Coordinates of C-alpha atoms and ligand atoms in Angstrom, one line a residue:
X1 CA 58.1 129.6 152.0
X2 CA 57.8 127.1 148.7
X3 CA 55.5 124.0 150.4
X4 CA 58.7 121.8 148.8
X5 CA 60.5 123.1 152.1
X6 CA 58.0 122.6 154.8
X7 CA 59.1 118.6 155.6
X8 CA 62.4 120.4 156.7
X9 CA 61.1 122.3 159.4
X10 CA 61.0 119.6 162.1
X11 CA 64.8 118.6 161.5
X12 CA 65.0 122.3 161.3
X13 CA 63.5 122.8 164.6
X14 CA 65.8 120.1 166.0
X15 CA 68.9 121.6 165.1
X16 CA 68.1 124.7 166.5
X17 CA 67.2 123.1 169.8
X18 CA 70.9 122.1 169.4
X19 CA 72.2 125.4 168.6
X20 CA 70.6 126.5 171.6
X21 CA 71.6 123.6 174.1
X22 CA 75.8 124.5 173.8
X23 CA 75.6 127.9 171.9
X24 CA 77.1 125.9 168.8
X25 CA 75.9 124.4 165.5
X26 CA 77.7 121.1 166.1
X27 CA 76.9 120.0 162.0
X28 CA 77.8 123.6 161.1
X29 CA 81.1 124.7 162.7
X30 CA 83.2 126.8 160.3
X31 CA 86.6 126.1 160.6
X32 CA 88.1 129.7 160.2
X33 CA 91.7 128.7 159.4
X34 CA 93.7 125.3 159.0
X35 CA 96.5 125.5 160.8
X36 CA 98.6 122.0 160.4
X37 CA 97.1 118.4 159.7
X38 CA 96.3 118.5 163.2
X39 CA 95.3 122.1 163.9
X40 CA 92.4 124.4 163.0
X41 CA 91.0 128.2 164.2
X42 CA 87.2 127.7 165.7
X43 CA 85.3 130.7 166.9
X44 CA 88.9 132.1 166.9
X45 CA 90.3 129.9 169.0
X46 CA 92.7 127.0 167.7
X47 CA 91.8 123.5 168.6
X48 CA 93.1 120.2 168.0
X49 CA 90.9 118.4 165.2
X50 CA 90.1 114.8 166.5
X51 CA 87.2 114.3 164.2
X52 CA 89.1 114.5 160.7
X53 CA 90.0 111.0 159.2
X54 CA 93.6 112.3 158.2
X55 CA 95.3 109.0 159.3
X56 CA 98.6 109.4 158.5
X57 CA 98.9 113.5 158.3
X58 CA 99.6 113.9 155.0
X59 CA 97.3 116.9 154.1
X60 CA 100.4 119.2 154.1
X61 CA 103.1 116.3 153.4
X62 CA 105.6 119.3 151.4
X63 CA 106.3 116.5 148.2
X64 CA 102.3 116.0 148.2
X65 CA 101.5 119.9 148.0
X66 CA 104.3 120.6 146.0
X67 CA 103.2 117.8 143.4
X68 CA 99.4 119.3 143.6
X69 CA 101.0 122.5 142.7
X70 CA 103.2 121.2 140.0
X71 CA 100.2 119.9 138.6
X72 CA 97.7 123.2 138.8
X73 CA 100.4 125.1 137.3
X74 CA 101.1 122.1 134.4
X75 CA 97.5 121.1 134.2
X76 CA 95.0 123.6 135.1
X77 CA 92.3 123.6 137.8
X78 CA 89.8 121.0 136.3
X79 CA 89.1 118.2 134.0
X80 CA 85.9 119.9 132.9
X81 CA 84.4 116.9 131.5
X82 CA 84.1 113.2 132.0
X83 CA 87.2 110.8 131.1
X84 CA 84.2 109.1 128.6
X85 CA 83.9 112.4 127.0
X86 CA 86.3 114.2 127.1
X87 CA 89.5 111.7 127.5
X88 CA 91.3 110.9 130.2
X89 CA 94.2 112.6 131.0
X90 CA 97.6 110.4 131.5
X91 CA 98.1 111.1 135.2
X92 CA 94.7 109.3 135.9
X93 CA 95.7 106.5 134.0
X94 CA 99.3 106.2 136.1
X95 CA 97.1 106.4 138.7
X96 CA 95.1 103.5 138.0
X97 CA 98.0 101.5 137.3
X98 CA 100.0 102.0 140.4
X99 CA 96.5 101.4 142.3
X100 CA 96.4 98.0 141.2
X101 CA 100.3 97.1 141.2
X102 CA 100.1 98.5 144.8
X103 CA 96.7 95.8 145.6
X104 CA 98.6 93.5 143.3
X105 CA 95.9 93.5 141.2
X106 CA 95.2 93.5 137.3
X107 CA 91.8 96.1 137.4
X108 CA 91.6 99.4 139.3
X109 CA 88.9 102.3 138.5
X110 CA 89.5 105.4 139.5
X111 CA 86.3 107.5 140.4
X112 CA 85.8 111.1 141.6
X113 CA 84.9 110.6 144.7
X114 CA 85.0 107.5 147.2
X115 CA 80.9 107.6 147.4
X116 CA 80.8 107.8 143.7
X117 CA 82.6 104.6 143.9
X118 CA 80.4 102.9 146.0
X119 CA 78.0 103.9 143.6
X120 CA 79.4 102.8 140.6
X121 CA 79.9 99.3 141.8
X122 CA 76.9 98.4 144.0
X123 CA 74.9 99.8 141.5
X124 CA 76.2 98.3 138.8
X125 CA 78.1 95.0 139.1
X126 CA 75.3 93.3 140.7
X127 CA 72.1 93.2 138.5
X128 CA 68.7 92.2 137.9
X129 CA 68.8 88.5 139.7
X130 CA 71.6 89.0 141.5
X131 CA 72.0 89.9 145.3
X132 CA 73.3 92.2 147.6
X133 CA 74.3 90.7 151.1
X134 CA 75.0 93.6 153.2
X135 CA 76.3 94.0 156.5
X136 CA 73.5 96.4 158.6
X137 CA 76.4 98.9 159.3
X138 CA 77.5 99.3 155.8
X139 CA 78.1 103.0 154.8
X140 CA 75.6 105.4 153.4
X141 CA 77.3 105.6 149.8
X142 CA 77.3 101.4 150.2
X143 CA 73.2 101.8 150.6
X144 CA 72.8 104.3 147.9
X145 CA 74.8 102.3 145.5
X146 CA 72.3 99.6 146.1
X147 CA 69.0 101.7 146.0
X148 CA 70.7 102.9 142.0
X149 CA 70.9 99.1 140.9
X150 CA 68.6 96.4 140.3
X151 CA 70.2 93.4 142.6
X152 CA 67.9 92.6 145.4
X153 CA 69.1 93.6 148.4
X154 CA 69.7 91.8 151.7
X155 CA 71.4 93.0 155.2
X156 CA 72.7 90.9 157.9
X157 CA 73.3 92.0 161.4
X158 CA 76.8 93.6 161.8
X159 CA 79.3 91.0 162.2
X160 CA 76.8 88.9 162.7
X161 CA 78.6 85.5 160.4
X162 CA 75.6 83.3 162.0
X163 CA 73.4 85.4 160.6
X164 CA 75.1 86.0 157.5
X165 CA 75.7 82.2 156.9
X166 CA 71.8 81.8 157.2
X167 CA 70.9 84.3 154.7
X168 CA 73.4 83.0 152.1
X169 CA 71.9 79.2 153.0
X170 CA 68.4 80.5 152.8
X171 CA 69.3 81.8 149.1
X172 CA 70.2 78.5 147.9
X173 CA 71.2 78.2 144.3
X174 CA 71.1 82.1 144.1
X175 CA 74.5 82.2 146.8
X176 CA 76.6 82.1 143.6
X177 CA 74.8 85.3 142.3
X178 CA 75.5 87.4 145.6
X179 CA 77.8 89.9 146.5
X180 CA 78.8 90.2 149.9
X181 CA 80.1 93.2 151.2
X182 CA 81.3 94.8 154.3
X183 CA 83.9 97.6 155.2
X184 CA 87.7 96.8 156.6
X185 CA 87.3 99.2 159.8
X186 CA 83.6 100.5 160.6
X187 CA 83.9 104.6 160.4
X188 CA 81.0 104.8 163.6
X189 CA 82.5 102.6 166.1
X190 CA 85.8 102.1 164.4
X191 CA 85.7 98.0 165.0
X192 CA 86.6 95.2 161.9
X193 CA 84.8 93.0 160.3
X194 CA 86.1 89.3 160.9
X195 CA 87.1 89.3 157.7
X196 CA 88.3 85.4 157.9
X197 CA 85.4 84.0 158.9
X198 CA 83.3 86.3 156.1
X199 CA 85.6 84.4 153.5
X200 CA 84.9 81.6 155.1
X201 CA 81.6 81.6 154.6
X202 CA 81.7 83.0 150.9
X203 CA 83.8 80.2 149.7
X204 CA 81.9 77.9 150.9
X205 CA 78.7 79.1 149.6
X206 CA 80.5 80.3 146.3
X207 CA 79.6 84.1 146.8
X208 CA 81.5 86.7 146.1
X209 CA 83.2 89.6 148.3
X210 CA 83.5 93.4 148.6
X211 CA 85.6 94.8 151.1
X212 CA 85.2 99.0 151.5
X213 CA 88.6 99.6 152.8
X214 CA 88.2 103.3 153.3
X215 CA 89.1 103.7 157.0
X216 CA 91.3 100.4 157.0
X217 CA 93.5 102.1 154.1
X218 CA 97.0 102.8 155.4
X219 CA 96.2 102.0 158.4
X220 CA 96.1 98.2 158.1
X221 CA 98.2 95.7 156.7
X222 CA 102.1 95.3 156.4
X223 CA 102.3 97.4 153.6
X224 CA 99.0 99.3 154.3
X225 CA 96.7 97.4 152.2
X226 CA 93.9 97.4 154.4
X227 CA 92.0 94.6 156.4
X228 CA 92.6 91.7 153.6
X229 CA 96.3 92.5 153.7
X230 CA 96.3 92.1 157.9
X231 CA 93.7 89.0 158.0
X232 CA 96.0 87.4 155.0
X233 CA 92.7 86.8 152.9
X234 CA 93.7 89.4 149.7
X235 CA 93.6 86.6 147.4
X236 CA 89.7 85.8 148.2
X237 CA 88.4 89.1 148.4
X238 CA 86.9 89.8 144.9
X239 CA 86.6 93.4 144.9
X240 CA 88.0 96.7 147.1
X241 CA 86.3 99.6 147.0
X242 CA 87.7 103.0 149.0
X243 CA 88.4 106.3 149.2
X244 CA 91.4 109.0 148.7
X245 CA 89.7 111.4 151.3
X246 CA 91.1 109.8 154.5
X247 CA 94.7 108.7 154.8
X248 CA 95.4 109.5 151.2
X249 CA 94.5 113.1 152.3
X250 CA 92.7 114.6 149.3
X251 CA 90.1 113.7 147.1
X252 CA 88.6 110.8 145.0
X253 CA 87.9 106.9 145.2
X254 CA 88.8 103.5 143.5
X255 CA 88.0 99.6 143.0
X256 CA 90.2 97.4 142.3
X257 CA 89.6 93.8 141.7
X258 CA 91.6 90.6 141.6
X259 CA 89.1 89.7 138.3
X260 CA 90.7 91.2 135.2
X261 CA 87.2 91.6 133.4
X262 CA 85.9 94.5 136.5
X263 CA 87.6 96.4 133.4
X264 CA 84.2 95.9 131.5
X265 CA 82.0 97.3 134.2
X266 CA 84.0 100.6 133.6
X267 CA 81.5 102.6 130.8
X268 CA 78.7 101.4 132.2
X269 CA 78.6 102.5 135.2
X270 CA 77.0 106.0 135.4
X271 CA 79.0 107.4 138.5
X272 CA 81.8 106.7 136.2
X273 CA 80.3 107.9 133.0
X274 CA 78.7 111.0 134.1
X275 CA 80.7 113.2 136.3
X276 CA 83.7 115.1 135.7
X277 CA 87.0 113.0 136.5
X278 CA 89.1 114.9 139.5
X279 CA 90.8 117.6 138.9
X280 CA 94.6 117.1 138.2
X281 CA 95.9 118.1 141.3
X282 CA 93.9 115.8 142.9
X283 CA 95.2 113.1 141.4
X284 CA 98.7 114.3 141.5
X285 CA 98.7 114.6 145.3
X286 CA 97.2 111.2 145.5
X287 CA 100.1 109.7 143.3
X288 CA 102.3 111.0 145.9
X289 CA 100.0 109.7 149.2
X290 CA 99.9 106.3 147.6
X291 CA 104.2 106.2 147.2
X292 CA 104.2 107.3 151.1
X293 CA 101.6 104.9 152.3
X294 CA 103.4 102.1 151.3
X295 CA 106.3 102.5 152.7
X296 CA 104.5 103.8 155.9
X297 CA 105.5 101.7 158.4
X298 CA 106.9 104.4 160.8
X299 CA 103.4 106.8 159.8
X300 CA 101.2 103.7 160.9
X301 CA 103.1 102.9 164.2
X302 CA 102.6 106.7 165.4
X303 CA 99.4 106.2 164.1
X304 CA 98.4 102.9 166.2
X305 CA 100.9 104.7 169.1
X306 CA 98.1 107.2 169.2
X307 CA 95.3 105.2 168.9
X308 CA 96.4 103.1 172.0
X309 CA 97.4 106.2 174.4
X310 CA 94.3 107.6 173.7
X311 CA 92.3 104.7 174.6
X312 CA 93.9 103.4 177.4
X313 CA 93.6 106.8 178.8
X314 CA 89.8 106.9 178.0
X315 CA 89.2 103.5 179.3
X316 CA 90.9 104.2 182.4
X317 CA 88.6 106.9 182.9
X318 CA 85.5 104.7 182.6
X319 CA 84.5 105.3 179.5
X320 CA 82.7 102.8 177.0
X321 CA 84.2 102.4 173.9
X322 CA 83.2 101.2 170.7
X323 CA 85.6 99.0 170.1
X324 CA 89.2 97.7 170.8
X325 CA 92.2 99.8 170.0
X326 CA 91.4 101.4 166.1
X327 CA 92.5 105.0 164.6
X328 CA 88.2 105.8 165.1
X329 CA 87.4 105.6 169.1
X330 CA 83.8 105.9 169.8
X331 CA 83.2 107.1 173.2
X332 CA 79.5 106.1 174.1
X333 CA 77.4 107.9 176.1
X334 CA 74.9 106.3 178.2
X335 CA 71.6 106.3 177.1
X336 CA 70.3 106.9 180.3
X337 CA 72.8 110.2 180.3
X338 CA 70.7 113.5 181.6
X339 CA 73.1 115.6 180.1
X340 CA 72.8 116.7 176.9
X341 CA 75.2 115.0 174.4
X342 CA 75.1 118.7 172.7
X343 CA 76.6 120.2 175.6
X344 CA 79.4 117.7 176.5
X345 CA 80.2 117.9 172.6
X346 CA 80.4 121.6 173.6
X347 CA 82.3 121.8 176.4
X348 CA 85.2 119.8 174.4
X349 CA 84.7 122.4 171.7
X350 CA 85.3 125.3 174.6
X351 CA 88.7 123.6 175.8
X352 CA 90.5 123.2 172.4
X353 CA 89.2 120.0 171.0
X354 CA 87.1 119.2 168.4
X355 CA 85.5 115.3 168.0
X356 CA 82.7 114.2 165.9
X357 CA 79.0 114.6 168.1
X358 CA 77.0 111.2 166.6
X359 CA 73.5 111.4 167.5
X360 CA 70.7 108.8 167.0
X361 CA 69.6 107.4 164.3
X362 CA 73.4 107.8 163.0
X363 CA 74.8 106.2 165.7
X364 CA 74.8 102.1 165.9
X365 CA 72.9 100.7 169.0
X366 CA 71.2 104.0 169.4
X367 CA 73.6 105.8 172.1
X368 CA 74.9 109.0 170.9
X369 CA 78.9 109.4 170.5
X370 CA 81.5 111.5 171.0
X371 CA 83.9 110.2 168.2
X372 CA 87.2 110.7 167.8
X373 CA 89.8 109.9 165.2
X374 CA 93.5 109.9 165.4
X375 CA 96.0 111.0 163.0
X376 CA 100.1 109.9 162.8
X377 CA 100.5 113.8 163.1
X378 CA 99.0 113.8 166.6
X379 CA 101.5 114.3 169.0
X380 CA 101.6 112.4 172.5
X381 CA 101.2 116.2 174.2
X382 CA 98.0 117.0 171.8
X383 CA 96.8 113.0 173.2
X384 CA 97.4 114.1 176.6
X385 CA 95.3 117.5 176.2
X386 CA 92.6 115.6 174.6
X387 CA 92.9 113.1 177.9
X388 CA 92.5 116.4 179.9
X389 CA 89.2 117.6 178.3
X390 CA 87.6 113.9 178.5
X391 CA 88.2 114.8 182.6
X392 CA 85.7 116.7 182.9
X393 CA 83.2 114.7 180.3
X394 CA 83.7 112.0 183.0
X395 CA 83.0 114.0 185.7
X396 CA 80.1 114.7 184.4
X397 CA 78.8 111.5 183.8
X398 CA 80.0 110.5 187.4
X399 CA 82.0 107.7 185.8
X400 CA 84.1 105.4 188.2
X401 CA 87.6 105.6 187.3
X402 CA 89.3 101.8 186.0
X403 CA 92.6 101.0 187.5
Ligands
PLP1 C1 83.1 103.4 154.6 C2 83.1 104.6 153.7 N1 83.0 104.4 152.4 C3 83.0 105.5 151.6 C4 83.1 106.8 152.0 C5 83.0 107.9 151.0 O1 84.2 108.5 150.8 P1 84.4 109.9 150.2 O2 84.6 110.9 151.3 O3 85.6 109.8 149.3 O4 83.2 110.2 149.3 C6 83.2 107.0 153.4 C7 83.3 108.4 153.9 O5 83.2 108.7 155.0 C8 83.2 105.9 154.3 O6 83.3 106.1 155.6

């Protein structure tokens, strides 16, 4: 073995400690066949996916297929270049207009993937003497755009506004050279940031504000718009960043700002500049998503109908949550628990469902997870079954039942 590889072999050794505890590779399942937005064929056995981030079902919506087909058979497969290079083709371009008419917004940048956007901005928009102000929980593709740029960069602790109030103090004159950013729902615990108080705090220190809206997308908000919409603060957040991989159901990611001039960041910015743009059917399917998720209403209420069988269930069992009602419900395990997570994340596996195992360090506060997300597709019988399964999790854990 190259000596390159050798710093793998203790994570290495972990995982296949893992492999060993429930007979499964919990980061590694193959997922044989997809049978519906809800549905997949494990170890040839069909389960019910709780640990996809398909909101609102739309990953076989027939108009959203049937435009992704349209558009192959129109299009082609790829872009096979860069929209810098190689031009952009006019479906990205409706695209980006019908992003920011739907944020009500003048600027919207389409990039290939909802990291890349993270990317492009944090690495980007703030520069050399500016800050980044960053809440701890912040997403990975939030820290990676920062490690690319040249902003100094500062976190406070999650939700924390005290703390984040004496940062931006402590940075006197330089408060008007920060950006602040935090996500509309967290993807670990699935809570929100108190997104009126952050604005709060940036107005009055003259910051100014990201909001990653990728889990919050078409799932918040009258219209869908995310946190901002629901907290009634759109107008004083100065950038949203998020992704086309969760609700939207395919591929790809976007800013959009209420400042005209985010347009001039656009060739700049590397993630941008130096990937291909997605491929047309991609985009297509989106164009579709976007039409459906705003007029969504009846798509979110299943959605939030879901979200609150499922945790009233779980709570009722005993179990601790992450959070209050939210699409993402992070069932934490006790760090005291004997068990291994491995196996309990198993056992749901072995009865038809499949959640999300989060083990430290990926897991906030340090107590591994059992996450699960909901979609609008769920239906209240595939909730119950999921109920079922989390019976004998709580058993387990000798959990005292909530009445
Ligand atoms: C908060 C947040 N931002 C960005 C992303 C990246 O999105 P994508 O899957 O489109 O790369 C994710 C993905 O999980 C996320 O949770």
């Amino acid at each position: 073995m190259t000596i390159l590889l050798e710093k793998f072999r203790p994570l290495e050794e972990k995982r296949a400690a893992l492999v060993a505890c429930s007979g499964e590779d919990p980061f590694h399942v193959i997922v044989e066949r997809v049978v519906s937005a809800t549905e997949s064929v494990v170890n040839g056995r069909q389960v019910i996916m709780v640990g996809t981030n398909n909101y609102l079902g739309l990953t076989f919506d027939p108009d959203c297929v049937a435009a992704a087909c349209k558009a192959i058979r129109e299009e082609g497969t790829g872009t096979t270049g860069s929209r810098m290079a190689n031009g952009s083709y006019a479906a990205h371009v409706a695209l980006e207009n019908e992003l920011a008419a739907f944020f009500n917004c003048p600027a919207a940048i389409v990039f290939s993937t909802g990291y890349m956007a993270n990317l492009g901005v944090l690495s980007t928009l703030p520069g050399p003497g500016d800050v980044i102000l960053m809440d701890a929980d912040c997403h990975a593709s939030i820290y990676d755009g920062t490690r690319l740029g040249a902003a100094q960069v500062i976190r406070f602790r999650h939700n924390n506004t005290a703390d984040l109030e004496k940062r931006l103090q402590r940075l006197g004159e330089q408060s008007s050279r920060t950006l602040v950013v935090v996500e509309g729902i967290y993807s670990m615990l699935g809570d929100c940031a108190p997104l009126r108080e952050i604005v709060d705090i940036k107005r009055r220190y003259g910051a100014s504000l990201l909001v990653d809206e990728a889990h919050s997308l078409g799932v918040l908000g009258e219209h869908g718009r995310g946190l901002a919409e629901e907290a009634e603060v759109e107008g004083e957040v100065d950038f949203i960043t998020g992704t086309f991989s969760k609700s939207l159901g395919s591929i790809g990611g976007f800013c959009v700002s209420r400042v005209p001039e985010l347009e001039h960041m656009r060739y700049s910015t590397r993630p941008y500049t130096f990937t291909a743009s997605s491929s047309p059917s991609l985009i297509a399917s989106t164009r579709q998503a976007l039409q459906i998720l705003s007029h969504g209403v009846e798509l979110r209420t299943k959605l939030w109908d879901n979200a609150t069988r499922l945790h009233q269930g779980l709570t009722e069992m005993g179990f601790d949550l992450g959070a209050e009602v939210s699409p993402v419900i992070a069932v934490k395990l006790p760090l005291s628990i004997e068990e291994d997570p491995t196996i309990l994340w198993g056992e749901l596996l072995s009865q038809g469902i499949y959640v999300n195992l989060v083990l430290p360090p990926a897991a906030p506060g340090g107590s591994p997870m059992l996450r699960c997300s909901l979609s609008a597709a769920h239906s209240p019988e595939q909730i119950d079954a999921v109920l079922e399964a989390f019976t004998a999790v709580s058993a387990k854990l000798q959990l005292e039942p909530q009445t």
